[in-house]
PDB file of C-alpha atoms and ligand atoms in Angstrom:
ATOM      1  CA  MET L   1      14.345 -12.990  -4.808  1.00  0.00           C
ATOM      2  CA  GLU L   2      17.028 -10.510  -6.086  1.00  0.00           C
ATOM      3  CA  ILE L   3      17.070  -7.253  -4.844  1.00  0.00           C
ATOM      4  CA  MET L   4      16.355  -5.854  -8.719  1.00  0.00           C
ATOM      5  CA  GLU L   5      13.839  -7.978  -9.205  1.00  0.00           C
ATOM      6  CA  LEU L   6      11.940  -7.611  -5.818  1.00  0.00           C
ATOM      7  CA  LEU L   7      12.202  -3.187  -6.723  1.00  0.00           C
ATOM      8  CA  GLN L   8      10.711  -4.139 -10.161  1.00  0.00           C
ATOM      9  CA  THR L   9       7.377  -6.279  -9.499  1.00  0.00           C
ATOM     10  CA  LYS L  10       6.839  -4.733  -6.192  1.00  0.00           C
ATOM     11  CA  ARG L  11       4.369  -2.367  -7.688  1.00  0.00           C
ATOM     12  CA  THR L  12       0.655  -1.493  -6.579  1.00  0.00           C
ATOM     13  CA  TYR L  13      -1.718  -4.076  -6.812  1.00  0.00           C
ATOM     14  CA  ARG L  14      -5.706  -3.262  -6.980  1.00  0.00           C
ATOM     15  CA  ARG L  15      -7.394  -6.565  -7.237  1.00  0.00           C
ATOM     16  CA  PHE L  16      -6.629  -9.446  -4.533  1.00  0.00           C
ATOM     17  CA  ASP L  17      -7.797 -13.510  -4.226  1.00  0.00           C
ATOM     18  CA  GLN L  18      -9.846 -12.674  -1.395  1.00  0.00           C
ATOM     19  CA  SER L  19      -9.771 -16.236  -0.373  1.00  0.00           C
ATOM     20  CA  ARG L  20      -6.557 -16.680   0.478  1.00  0.00           C
ATOM     21  CA  PRO L  21      -5.704 -15.304   3.959  1.00  0.00           C
ATOM     22  CA  ILE L  22      -1.837 -14.420   4.468  1.00  0.00           C
ATOM     23  CA  PRO L  23      -0.319 -16.583   6.936  1.00  0.00           C
ATOM     24  CA  ARG L  24       0.827 -15.360  10.104  1.00  0.00           C
ATOM     25  CA  GLN L  25       4.320 -16.010  10.015  1.00  0.00           C
ATOM     26  CA  VAL L  26       3.866 -13.478   6.898  1.00  0.00           C
ATOM     27  CA  VAL L  27       2.706 -11.063   9.199  1.00  0.00           C
ATOM     28  CA  ASP L  28       5.264 -11.605  11.772  1.00  0.00           C
ATOM     29  CA  ASP L  29       7.755 -10.408   8.856  1.00  0.00           C
ATOM     30  CA  MET L  30       5.788  -7.197   8.253  1.00  0.00           C
ATOM     31  CA  MET L  31       6.097  -6.492  11.799  1.00  0.00           C
ATOM     32  CA  GLU L  32       9.462  -7.125  12.245  1.00  0.00           C
ATOM     33  CA  ALA L  33      10.106  -5.319   8.824  1.00  0.00           C
ATOM     34  CA  ALA L  34       7.976  -1.824  10.914  1.00  0.00           C
ATOM     35  CA  ARG L  35      10.028  -2.595  13.397  1.00  0.00           C
ATOM     36  CA  LEU L  36      13.088  -2.318  11.527  1.00  0.00           C
ATOM     37  CA  ALA L  37      12.865   0.467   9.508  1.00  0.00           C
ATOM     38  CA  SER L  38      15.225   3.902   9.762  1.00  0.00           C
ATOM     39  CA  CYS L  39      13.297   7.042  11.348  1.00  0.00           C
ATOM     40  CA  ALA L  40      14.632  10.572  12.021  1.00  0.00           C
ATOM     41  CA  GLY L  41      16.973  10.608  14.825  1.00  0.00           C
ATOM     42  CA  ASN L  42      15.698   6.933  15.791  1.00  0.00           C
ATOM     43  CA  LYS L  43      12.600   8.643  17.487  1.00  0.00           C
ATOM     44  CA  GLN L  44      10.176   5.851  16.378  1.00  0.00           C
ATOM     45  CA  PRO L  45       7.002   7.809  16.466  1.00  0.00           C
ATOM     46  CA  LEU L  46       4.729   5.342  14.232  1.00  0.00           C
ATOM     47  CA  ARG L  47       2.129   3.116  15.908  1.00  0.00           C
ATOM     48  CA  TYR L  48       0.133   0.518  13.580  1.00  0.00           C
ATOM     49  CA  LEU L  49      -3.069  -1.394  13.530  1.00  0.00           C
ATOM     50  CA  ALA L  50      -2.716  -5.111  11.553  1.00  0.00           C
ATOM     51  CA  VAL L  51      -6.328  -5.164  10.448  1.00  0.00           C
ATOM     52  CA  CYS L  52      -7.015  -9.066  10.165  1.00  0.00           C
ATOM     53  CA  SER L  53     -10.158  -9.773  11.053  1.00  0.00           C
ATOM     54  CA  GLU L  54     -12.422 -10.357   8.098  1.00  0.00           C
ATOM     55  CA  GLU L  55     -15.715  -8.408   9.317  1.00  0.00           C
ATOM     56  CA  LEU L  56     -13.541  -5.083  10.020  1.00  0.00           C
ATOM     57  CA  VAL L  57     -11.651  -5.141   6.528  1.00  0.00           C
ATOM     58  CA  GLU L  58     -14.904  -5.601   4.956  1.00  0.00           C
ATOM     59  CA  GLN L  59     -16.229  -2.843   6.887  1.00  0.00           C
ATOM     60  CA  ILE L  60     -13.510  -0.473   5.990  1.00  0.00           C
ATOM     61  CA  PHE L  61     -13.497  -1.213   2.124  1.00  0.00           C
ATOM     62  CA  PRO L  62     -16.225   1.285   1.377  1.00  0.00           C
ATOM     63  CA  PHE L  63     -13.711   3.891   3.331  1.00  0.00           C
ATOM     64  CA  THR L  64     -10.687   3.692   0.868  1.00  0.00           C
ATOM     65  CA  TYR L  65     -10.500   4.926  -2.858  1.00  0.00           C
ATOM     66  CA  TRP L  66      -8.977   3.595  -5.730  1.00  0.00           C
ATOM     67  CA  ALA L  67      -6.765   4.318  -8.645  1.00  0.00           C
ATOM     68  CA  ALA L  68      -7.949   8.087  -8.768  1.00  0.00           C
ATOM     69  CA  ALA L  69      -6.166   7.911 -12.349  1.00  0.00           C
ATOM     70  CA  LEU L  70      -8.602   5.915 -13.915  1.00  0.00           C
ATOM     71  CA  THR L  71     -11.832   6.911 -11.177  1.00  0.00           C
ATOM     72  CA  ASP L  72     -12.846   4.825  -8.044  1.00  0.00           C
ATOM     73  CA  ALA L  73     -15.670   3.309 -10.071  1.00  0.00           C
ATOM     74  CA  VAL L  74     -13.061   1.592 -12.435  1.00  0.00           C
ATOM     75  CA  GLY L  75     -10.195   1.274  -9.978  1.00  0.00           C
ATOM     76  CA  ARG L  76     -11.905   0.039  -7.042  1.00  0.00           C
ATOM     77  CA  PRO L  77     -11.706  -4.118  -6.477  1.00  0.00           C
ATOM     78  CA  LYS L  78     -15.235  -5.703  -7.542  1.00  0.00           C
ATOM     79  CA  GLU L  79     -16.799  -8.404  -5.096  1.00  0.00           C
ATOM     80  CA  GLY L  80     -14.402 -11.253  -5.016  1.00  0.00           C
ATOM     81  CA  SER L  81     -10.917  -9.272  -5.335  1.00  0.00           C
ATOM     82  CA  HIS L  82     -11.281  -7.158  -2.045  1.00  0.00           C
ATOM     83  CA  PRO L  83      -8.024  -6.755   0.155  1.00  0.00           C
ATOM     84  CA  VAL L  84      -8.040  -9.828   3.118  1.00  0.00           C
ATOM     85  CA  MET L  85      -6.176  -7.076   5.449  1.00  0.00           C
ATOM     86  CA  TYR L  86      -5.853  -3.663   6.259  1.00  0.00           C
ATOM     87  CA  TRP L  87      -2.627  -1.882   7.812  1.00  0.00           C
ATOM     88  CA  ALA L  88      -3.223   1.152   9.340  1.00  0.00           C
ATOM     89  CA  VAL L  89      -0.316   3.815  10.434  1.00  0.00           C
ATOM     90  CA  LEU L  90      -0.456   5.940  12.673  1.00  0.00           C
ATOM     91  CA  CYS L  91       0.982   8.740  15.277  1.00  0.00           C
ATOM     92  CA  ASP L  92       0.911  10.490  17.953  1.00  0.00           C
ATOM     93  CA  ARG L  93      -1.459  13.719  17.814  1.00  0.00           C
ATOM     94  CA  ASP L  94       1.329  15.731  19.394  1.00  0.00           C
ATOM     95  CA  ALA L  95       4.329  13.926  17.561  1.00  0.00           C
ATOM     96  CA  LYS L  96       6.932  16.747  16.011  1.00  0.00           C
ATOM     97  CA  ASP L  97       6.008  16.273  11.879  1.00  0.00           C
ATOM     98  CA  PHE L  98      10.367  15.959  12.088  1.00  0.00           C
ATOM     99  CA  GLY L  99      11.069  13.858   9.207  1.00  0.00           C
ATOM    100  CA  LEU L 100       7.424  12.077  10.005  1.00  0.00           C
ATOM    101  CA  GLY L 101       6.095  11.615   6.411  1.00  0.00           C
ATOM    102  CA  VAL L 102      10.078  10.317   5.651  1.00  0.00           C
ATOM    103  CA  ASP L 103       9.541   8.041   8.478  1.00  0.00           C
ATOM    104  CA  ALA L 104       5.960   6.753   7.540  1.00  0.00           C
ATOM    105  CA  GLY L 105       7.253   6.397   3.385  1.00  0.00           C
ATOM    106  CA  LEU L 106      10.410   4.579   4.716  1.00  0.00           C
ATOM    107  CA  ALA L 107       8.530   1.657   6.971  1.00  0.00           C
ATOM    108  CA  MET L 108       5.462   1.334   4.379  1.00  0.00           C
ATOM    109  CA  ASP L 109       7.736   0.297   1.842  1.00  0.00           C
ATOM    110  CA  ASN L 110       9.749  -2.099   4.256  1.00  0.00           C
ATOM    111  CA  ILE L 111       6.020  -3.000   5.243  1.00  0.00           C
ATOM    112  CA  ILE L 112       5.063  -3.693   1.834  1.00  0.00           C
ATOM    113  CA  ALA L 113       8.594  -5.295   0.853  1.00  0.00           C
ATOM    114  CA  ALA L 114       8.388  -7.893   3.522  1.00  0.00           C
ATOM    115  CA  ALA L 115       5.371  -8.794   2.397  1.00  0.00           C
ATOM    116  CA  TRP L 116       5.843  -8.994  -1.785  1.00  0.00           C
ATOM    117  CA  TYR L 117       8.943 -11.104  -0.766  1.00  0.00           C
ATOM    118  CA  HIS L 118       5.998 -13.829  -0.057  1.00  0.00           C
ATOM    119  CA  GLY L 119       4.211 -12.548  -3.020  1.00  0.00           C
ATOM    120  CA  VAL L 120       1.783 -10.574  -1.069  1.00  0.00           C
ATOM    121  CA  GLY L 121       0.245  -7.381  -2.745  1.00  0.00           C
ATOM    122  CA  SER L 122      -0.463  -4.020  -1.536  1.00  0.00           C
ATOM    123  CA  CYS L 123      -2.122  -0.451  -2.163  1.00  0.00           C
ATOM    124  CA  MET L 124      -0.561   2.487   0.140  1.00  0.00           C
ATOM    125  CA  MET L 125      -3.533   4.580   0.365  1.00  0.00           C
ATOM    126  CA  GLY L 126      -4.181   8.361   1.286  1.00  0.00           C
ATOM    127  CA  ASN L 127      -7.096   9.007  -0.272  1.00  0.00           C
ATOM    128  CA  ILE L 128      -9.426   7.352   2.503  1.00  0.00           C
ATOM    129  CA  ASN L 129     -12.288   8.662   4.699  1.00  0.00           C
ATOM    130  CA  ARG L 130      -9.993   9.021   8.045  1.00  0.00           C
ATOM    131  CA  ASP L 131     -12.826   9.857  10.029  1.00  0.00           C
ATOM    132  CA  LYS L 132     -15.102   6.652   9.027  1.00  0.00           C
ATOM    133  CA  ILE L 133     -11.774   4.271   9.720  1.00  0.00           C
ATOM    134  CA  ARG L 134     -11.240   5.637  13.445  1.00  0.00           C
ATOM    135  CA  GLU L 135     -14.681   5.274  14.270  1.00  0.00           C
ATOM    136  CA  ILE L 136     -14.526   1.445  12.933  1.00  0.00           C
ATOM    137  CA  LEU L 137     -11.221   0.912  14.180  1.00  0.00           C
ATOM    138  CA  SER L 138     -12.107   2.409  17.603  1.00  0.00           C
ATOM    139  CA  VAL L 139      -8.858   4.250  17.225  1.00  0.00           C
ATOM    140  CA  ASP L 140      -7.536   6.122  20.672  1.00  0.00           C
ATOM    141  CA  PRO L 141      -8.495   9.481  20.245  1.00  0.00           C
ATOM    142  CA  SER L 142      -4.586  10.798  20.933  1.00  0.00           C
ATOM    143  CA  LEU L 143      -3.799   8.994  17.618  1.00  0.00           C
ATOM    144  CA  GLU L 144      -3.817  10.146  13.625  1.00  0.00           C
ATOM    145  CA  ILE L 145      -4.262   8.174  10.788  1.00  0.00           C
ATOM    146  CA  LEU L 146      -1.849   8.768   8.338  1.00  0.00           C
ATOM    147  CA  TYR L 147      -2.167   6.240   5.741  1.00  0.00           C
ATOM    148  CA  MET L 148      -3.596   2.687   5.480  1.00  0.00           C
ATOM    149  CA  ILE L 149      -2.401  -0.227   3.295  1.00  0.00           C
ATOM    150  CA  ALA L 150      -4.320  -2.425   1.724  1.00  0.00           C
ATOM    151  CA  PHE L 151      -2.601  -6.414   1.406  1.00  0.00           C
ATOM    152  CA  GLY L 152      -3.803  -9.654  -0.209  1.00  0.00           C
ATOM    153  CA  TYR L 153      -2.301 -11.748  -2.736  1.00  0.00           C
ATOM    154  CA  PRO L 154      -2.197 -10.461  -6.407  1.00  0.00           C
ATOM    155  CA  ALA L 155      -5.293 -11.299  -8.692  1.00  0.00           C
ATOM    156  CA  HIS L 156      -3.533  -8.941 -11.675  1.00  0.00           C
ATOM    157  CA  ARG L 157      -0.028  -8.676 -12.899  1.00  0.00           C
ATOM    158  CA  SER L 158       1.024  -5.156 -12.732  1.00  0.00           C
ATOM    159  CA  THR L 159       4.192  -4.040 -15.375  1.00  0.00           C
ATOM    160  CA  VAL L 160       6.619  -1.011 -15.499  1.00  0.00           C
ATOM    161  CA  VAL L 161       6.325   0.299 -19.110  1.00  0.00           C
ATOM    162  CA  ASP L 162       8.044   3.330 -20.688  1.00  0.00           C
ATOM    163  CA  PRO L 163       5.789   6.594 -21.202  1.00  0.00           C
ATOM    164  CA  ASP L 164       4.041   6.908 -24.446  1.00  0.00           C
ATOM    165  CA  ALA L 165       4.927   9.145 -27.307  1.00  0.00           C
ATOM    166  CA  ALA L 166       3.022  12.131 -25.403  1.00  0.00           C
ATOM    167  CA  GLY L 167       5.155  11.538 -22.574  1.00  0.00           C
ATOM    168  CA  SER L 168       2.093  10.253 -20.331  1.00  0.00           C
ATOM    169  CA  LEU L 169       2.573   9.064 -16.505  1.00  0.00           C
ATOM    170  CA  ASN L 170      -0.761   8.009 -16.084  1.00  0.00           C
ATOM    171  CA  TYR L 171      -1.443   4.099 -15.596  1.00  0.00           C
ATOM    172  CA  TYR L 172      -3.492   2.167 -17.052  1.00  0.00           C
ATOM    173  CA  MET L 173      -5.348  -1.608 -17.059  1.00  0.00           C
ATOM    174  CA  ASP L 174      -6.119  -3.973 -20.123  1.00  0.00           C
ATOM    175  CA  GLU L 175      -8.916  -5.819 -20.642  1.00  0.00           C
ATOM    176  CA  ASP L 176      -7.962  -8.715 -18.296  1.00  0.00           C
ATOM    177  CA  GLU L 177      -7.410  -5.409 -15.633  1.00  0.00           C
ATOM    178  CA  ASN L 178      -3.838  -6.150 -15.883  1.00  0.00           C
ATOM    179  CA  PHE L 179      -1.773  -2.934 -14.654  1.00  0.00           C
ATOM    180  CA  TYR L 180       0.718  -0.770 -16.791  1.00  0.00           C
ATOM    181  CA  VAL L 181       2.749   2.162 -15.003  1.00  0.00           C
ATOM    182  CA  PRO L 182       4.689   4.167 -17.237  1.00  0.00           C
ATOM    183  CA  LYS L 183       7.909   5.365 -15.354  1.00  0.00           C
ATOM    184  CA  ARG L 184      10.713   8.069 -17.061  1.00  0.00           C
ATOM    185  CA  LYS L 185      13.404   6.334 -17.565  1.00  0.00           C
ATOM    186  CA  ALA L 186      16.798   7.022 -15.113  1.00  0.00           C
ATOM    187  CA  SER L 187      19.187   8.844 -17.450  1.00  0.00           C
ATOM    188  CA  ASP L 188      15.859  11.292 -18.158  1.00  0.00           C
ATOM    189  CA  PHE L 189      15.916  12.959 -14.509  1.00  0.00           C
ATOM    190  CA  ILE L 190      19.093  11.471 -13.120  1.00  0.00           C
ATOM    191  CA  GLU L 191      22.309  13.747 -13.842  1.00  0.00           C
ATOM    192  CA  ILE L 192      25.617  11.814 -13.233  1.00  0.00           C
ATOM    193  CA  LYS L 193      28.408  14.148 -12.877  1.00  0.00           C
TER     194      LYS L 193
HETATM  195  C1  LIG U 201       1.320   8.355  -0.455  1.00  0.00           C
HETATM  196  C2  LIG U 201       0.604   7.592  -1.276  1.00  0.00           C
HETATM  197  C3  LIG U 201      -0.470   7.686  -1.396  1.00  0.00           C
HETATM  198  C4  LIG U 201      -1.348   6.650  -2.194  1.00  0.00           C
HETATM  199  N1  LIG U 201      -2.637   6.527  -2.389  1.00  0.00           N
HETATM  200  C5  LIG U 201      -3.601   5.969  -3.026  1.00  0.00           C
HETATM  201  C6  LIG U 201      -4.538   5.990  -2.833  1.00  0.00           C
HETATM  202  O1  LIG U 201      -5.607   6.181  -1.804  1.00  0.00           O
HETATM  203  N2  LIG U 201      -5.788   4.616  -3.812  1.00  0.00           N
HETATM  204  C7  LIG U 201      -4.771   4.237  -4.910  1.00  0.00           C
HETATM  205  O2  LIG U 201      -5.550   3.253  -5.482  1.00  0.00           O
HETATM  206  N3  LIG U 201      -3.630   4.014  -4.679  1.00  0.00           N
HETATM  207  C8  LIG U 201      -2.538   5.156  -3.772  1.00  0.00           C
HETATM  208  N4  LIG U 201      -1.370   5.034  -3.852  1.00  0.00           N
HETATM  209  C9  LIG U 201      -0.542   4.254  -5.214  1.00  0.00           C
HETATM  210  C10 LIG U 201      -0.492   4.865  -6.088  1.00  0.00           C
HETATM  211  O3  LIG U 201      -1.311   5.201  -7.386  1.00  0.00           O
HETATM  212  C11 LIG U 201       0.966   4.038  -7.181  1.00  0.00           C
HETATM  213  O4  LIG U 201       2.336   4.563  -6.297  1.00  0.00           O
HETATM  214  C12 LIG U 201       1.355   4.672  -8.356  1.00  0.00           C
HETATM  215  O5  LIG U 201       0.032   4.915  -9.634  1.00  0.00           O
HETATM  216  C13 LIG U 201       2.442   4.403  -9.208  1.00  0.00           C
HETATM  217  O6  LIG U 201       1.983   2.820  -9.057  1.00  0.00           O
HETATM  218  P1  LIG U 201       3.629   1.302  -8.451  1.00  0.00           P
HETATM  219  O7  LIG U 201       3.400   1.653  -7.098  1.00  0.00           O
HETATM  220  O8  LIG U 201       3.299   0.488  -9.354  1.00  0.00           O
HETATM  221  O9  LIG U 201       4.815   1.787  -8.991  1.00  0.00           O
HETATM  222  C14 LIG U 201      -0.785   5.957  -3.437  1.00  0.00           C
HETATM  223  C15 LIG U 201       1.018   5.510  -3.193  1.00  0.00           C
HETATM  224  C16 LIG U 201       1.280   6.540  -2.071  1.00  0.00           C
HETATM  225  C17 LIG U 201       2.875   6.816  -2.288  1.00  0.00           C
END
């Protein structure tokens, strides 16, 4: 996949083929992508839990909240289209905040890009019940859950579109549950001097 095609299509996906597990070779590439991510001062403060067990994935699912712009009731994947893997992005509780948010963003995008290269879609998730997920995964008390990422082979399309006449940036779905994601034109917010 060419880099610009990857960036065009590497969207958020919220319905998956729940019958299709993610091969170990793809998980290995995602692990390598996490390892290679740039981070402030090369401190490498992040830890991960790659949750592949079907039982744990299903236990976590109710504590992840989907598509705030559409409401969770509409955005939440239905039975048969749940994710098949989660990654928990963790850091030490006493990690200094120096660049931590940027580190997490860069690492998550690396992991998501490696997955998407193999056709595995994802949804980065900040709207989660951290206490419940911590309990389910028995996360060490010294670690904090920053984000979860849901993964699976997509069961819908997601297309970048221009904002409507009113300039709304709200993403929306059609009757087949394909997503449309308005993005502003680059020339509207990037100035070249
Ligand atoms: C930090 C962050 C947290 C997010 N949290 C959630 C979430 O909890 N639930 C969800 O459905 N989507 C979540 N998203 C996905 C965004 O809604 C999505 O990136 C946005 O609508 C743009 O769509 P795109 O990723 O296809 O460009 C999150 C994205 C980011 C970057």
